[in-house]
Amino acid sequence: MKEKKTVSPEYMILEAPREKKFLIGNEALAEAVKRANVDVVVVYPITPQSEISHLCGDLWAAGYIKEYYRGEDELHVMASMMGAASAGVRTFTATSGPGTLRAMEPFSCWAGYRLPIVCPIMGRGVGTPANIQPDSVEIFYLLETGMIIFHVESPQDFFDMTLQAYAIAEQPDVHLPVIVFCDGFFVTHTREIVEITPDDEFLHPYDSNLSPVPAMDMEAVPVRMARDCLVIKNNFISYNANASWQQEVRAARDRARKHIDRFMGGPLEVINPDAEVLIMASGSAAAQARVAIEMAQEEGIDVGMVKIKVIRPFPAAEIARLAEKVKLIMVPEFNFIGWLAKEIKAVVNNNAKVFSGPNVFAGMTMPPEVIVDELKKLLKLAKLRR
Amino acid sequence: MDAVKIAPGFEKIMPQEYQDLVSDGPYGRNLSVKDLGTFKELIDEHPLCAGCTLTLSFRMVLASLPNPENTLIVTCAGCFGVIHPQISLHCTIAPFGTHNAFASGLKRALKVKFPDKNKDVIAMAGDGGFSDIGLAPTFHSWSRGERFTSIMLDNECYANTGGQDSGMTPEGVALNMSPLGKKFPKIEFAQVAKLAGCAYVATATPTKPRLLGQMIRRAILISREIGPSFIRIATVCQTNYKLSPIDGYNRAKGFESQIFEYFTQEAQEYIEGIEKKSPKTGLNLGVGAENED
Amino acid sequence: MKINIRMSGLGGQGLVTAANLLGRAAIYDGNYSSVAPFFGAEKRLAPTESYVRISSQKLYEKGEVTYPHVIVIFHPEVITRGKCFTMPFYAGFQPNGWLIINAESTLISEKDLENLTKLNTKIVYVPATRIAREIAGTELATNMSLLGGLIGATELVTMDGLEKAITQRYGGEKFVASATTAVLDEVLRKKYGEVKELVEKNMASVKKAYEFVKQNLER
Amino acid sequence: MSTLVSLHYGSYKVASGPEAYLSPAAASVGVVLPENGQGLVEGEIFPEEKVMEVIAEKLLTAKNPTLFPGPLVLWAWSEKSIEKAAAAQKLAAGVPGMRIIPMPDYRPKYPMINPAIEINPNHPNLTIWHNNIDVCVFIGVHCHFANVALKIIRGGTNCYTITLCGEFGHEDAMITLRDVNAKKVLKLAEVVKRMKKEA
């Protein structure tokens, strides 16, 4: 393959020209992976994630990805990613639903190892009854793994947020894994116009010398190096080191906020913030909410919306500020748990005004009409409207 | 190797052990088990049981590396996992049982990062790590032909967790999860390795150090050039088998009857080629191995 | 303008492809569109659906179309044997909608007809499979003739836009919808040998059905 | 995060301790790293020149100033590391009574550390207690391990921590400079020299 033209993430994300293409979410994601100049990809099939793995195989066959193989299962794919990322190369993988849960042990380790792996997850049902349909329940399991989590609304977000994920994951002061989460089929298989950057411009290669921990390659110092050693008392040390390590991982995630502002224009997108009612949503629920607020406004309801792009680090201060003057906050979600409502309730003063719902899950569609209907009922309940 | 040279001016403030590592370490010197006692070893004082034959094996493995300056070790939960911080190489600990998957990713990434260099990766786990919790990734890394060496430190039980039976515990042994004696036989793991496509499979004991060293070198060189290699080092957990160190050593000695080597034809030709050509590449072999003791 | 289209049929009839072509044609016409397949395992002859949203404004909504303005029925058994995810097949149908059915003759029960009449539904029968067999020489072009029938009735996209979409689709660019779609593409390529012929045959099926519907509507 | 810690959000002061049983990470209570050309002093952003002067003052008034060089400068692994090592030594030589205690690597040592001669990020407090270090300077330590150590030091000792970071700096230190290369270390050494003269 001929010499690649490489560019900075700042240029690619913020300045590069864009071309419109009619793509499904998985194709948009593959275009991002191609531009991200990825070294090692390990994959495993699961619906609805498999297509991106196929597309990565094509990218490898065409020379855009340097190493690629199908692993034995998600637990070990994610362990292989740990190996590859520890060596100090740029990595990519993806999974879905039961795969996410199978991989929970390595997922709980990635952040502590300070590995800048980018891993999209195409959310689907987990547990029994079995279900391959879109669902955002998996984020609930991932919230406290120390990883950064973005929630994708559309194929366009999938392209943008994947590149933003690499830019932010690899900052020396952050250097953490990023989960780019979408609600399964709603994004992966929906075809829309996506604006993408030129396909002959690639991100600069990853430089492991900027890592906050030494690369595991017997080139970086110190040669006497136990990467991610057991920091426990049988090595004659205080538990304080273990605690301090854990704090540092969360601190690194907090440092990402500055980069999120720069590369993503902040963790939130706000429409009509002065309205008396706000719908707060993430992922495809935000897409449905956009349509719902227009419908509700036509019916004379003073409503705005907040799309929460970044779930971790959670934009607590920003949400608390927005919630101050609002009379009612409604949180529609594509899952049974209502984890986003819980997150919002935890950071908002007077949180009795935060209502979870509609909660639609197991692949059921959430028509905007349903959101409007539930909003009207809530307004009555909150006596804001007769 | 610049990574083990002290920056000018800082030599005198470095603690003695680091100065020793620089002046007398094994990097780039092609040392072997028979040189033990003449150089600063890659393993420091560690927290494992005194007189442990597994630890002795680990020490011999480290002394036998053909290129320690380019060797990386992936461990997982187990006694040797506890001592990985005491090794003067790049080491890590993978989630339990995932060592061979971790090593697959590591080795492939190193090949991408340094296409012109040999980086020897060793996945090291215990009998439980390989035969129970890590069986799937072990088998698959071999069937994919991953180019690294797997070393099983077989002490016939889960020792670090307090003495439970593993797939490699012999039938009838009563341990903490087999109170009435283990009901099924020890797994023929060498057969698994052959079946999965290892180019080199061997069983060693720490009671034959030079032979063990020869096997380690062969395994590493074969995994570099030919295909995956596997060595089981037969030891015993003296603590959980309630043996004195001497009895533990003697039990390991009893395993000498299990010593064997298997090569694919390609691996055999390759090893014969280099051992003939350059006995000094560490493969000062053919001699010594049989004449030990 | 914002139109929601639901296509119901059986796996292998080309619903996903039809939806993609319709969506892309809308974009060539200068509108916005969003296309989604029914999200399930891909199985031949099992019930399946695909969805298209077309609008003059940017579209955000995701997921299946719950409240369609247009319903296209790819196989009579969707109606007669209930091989359909939404029961009845016109669940959520908006008033004054178009119902395009691939059949030679009427097959809607009296009860359903009564409901549809209340909704002021315009019903159009297109013998799409017959047209496909006659014009393209294969039933695999049923989706093409149905698209012809659809735009003959609704003029949702222009013939020009659709032709561009079909040329783009079969013009060699890699297309990712599902693994099974890729397999069927191979069958068609083998059958025709040349991309040009494939596009021509497809367009001929589209046009034949389009004219059929125009003539019938005039009558 | 505990309620008590979160109450500090946005007004947290990064000061020498002993602060708490377990100090919070400064980044998690709202301290933000400086931009290029800036540094942090006790959590506040100042221009680099000003920060260098504060560092010089701290070093020159310390009872027992100590340099903690980490692996990135202790080992001769690149031209830049050798240059930076030389610059660090020059800086130390310019501060009266400054000693150098190395942090050769990051692994937990067994069975014990000798706090008289080395510092280890897993128990840096031992070295500081042992040597009564009141002001220290980190240089050439990988950021992750520097932050781990800095929090332990702040929690359990009264040592005033300064970091000369090659990347983006450390909120967990009382003073931090970012993008520090050999040239910048030499510039700091010059500032120390000038201020020593002025005093």
Coordinates of C-alpha atoms in Angstrom, one line a residue, chain A residues 34 64 125 138 175 184 190 198 229-230 241 244 266 273 280-281 315:
Chain A
K34 CA -10.8 3.1 7.9
Y64 CA -6.2 -0.4 5.8
G125 CA -31.6 -7.4 24.7
E138 CA -26.1 -2.8 28.5
H175 CA -5.7 7.3 27.9
G184 CA -28.5 -1.9 18.0
T190 CA -30.7 2.4 9.4
P198 CA -12.2 12.5 2.6
C229 CA 1.0 -5.4 38.8
L230 CA -1.0 -6.6 41.7
A241 CA -1.6 2.5 46.3
S244 CA -5.0 5.8 44.6
G266 CA -19.6 19.5 24.9
P273 CA -33.3 25.3 27.2
M280 CA -33.6 14.5 28.5
A281 CA -32.6 11.6 26.4
P315 CA -22.2 15.7 32.7

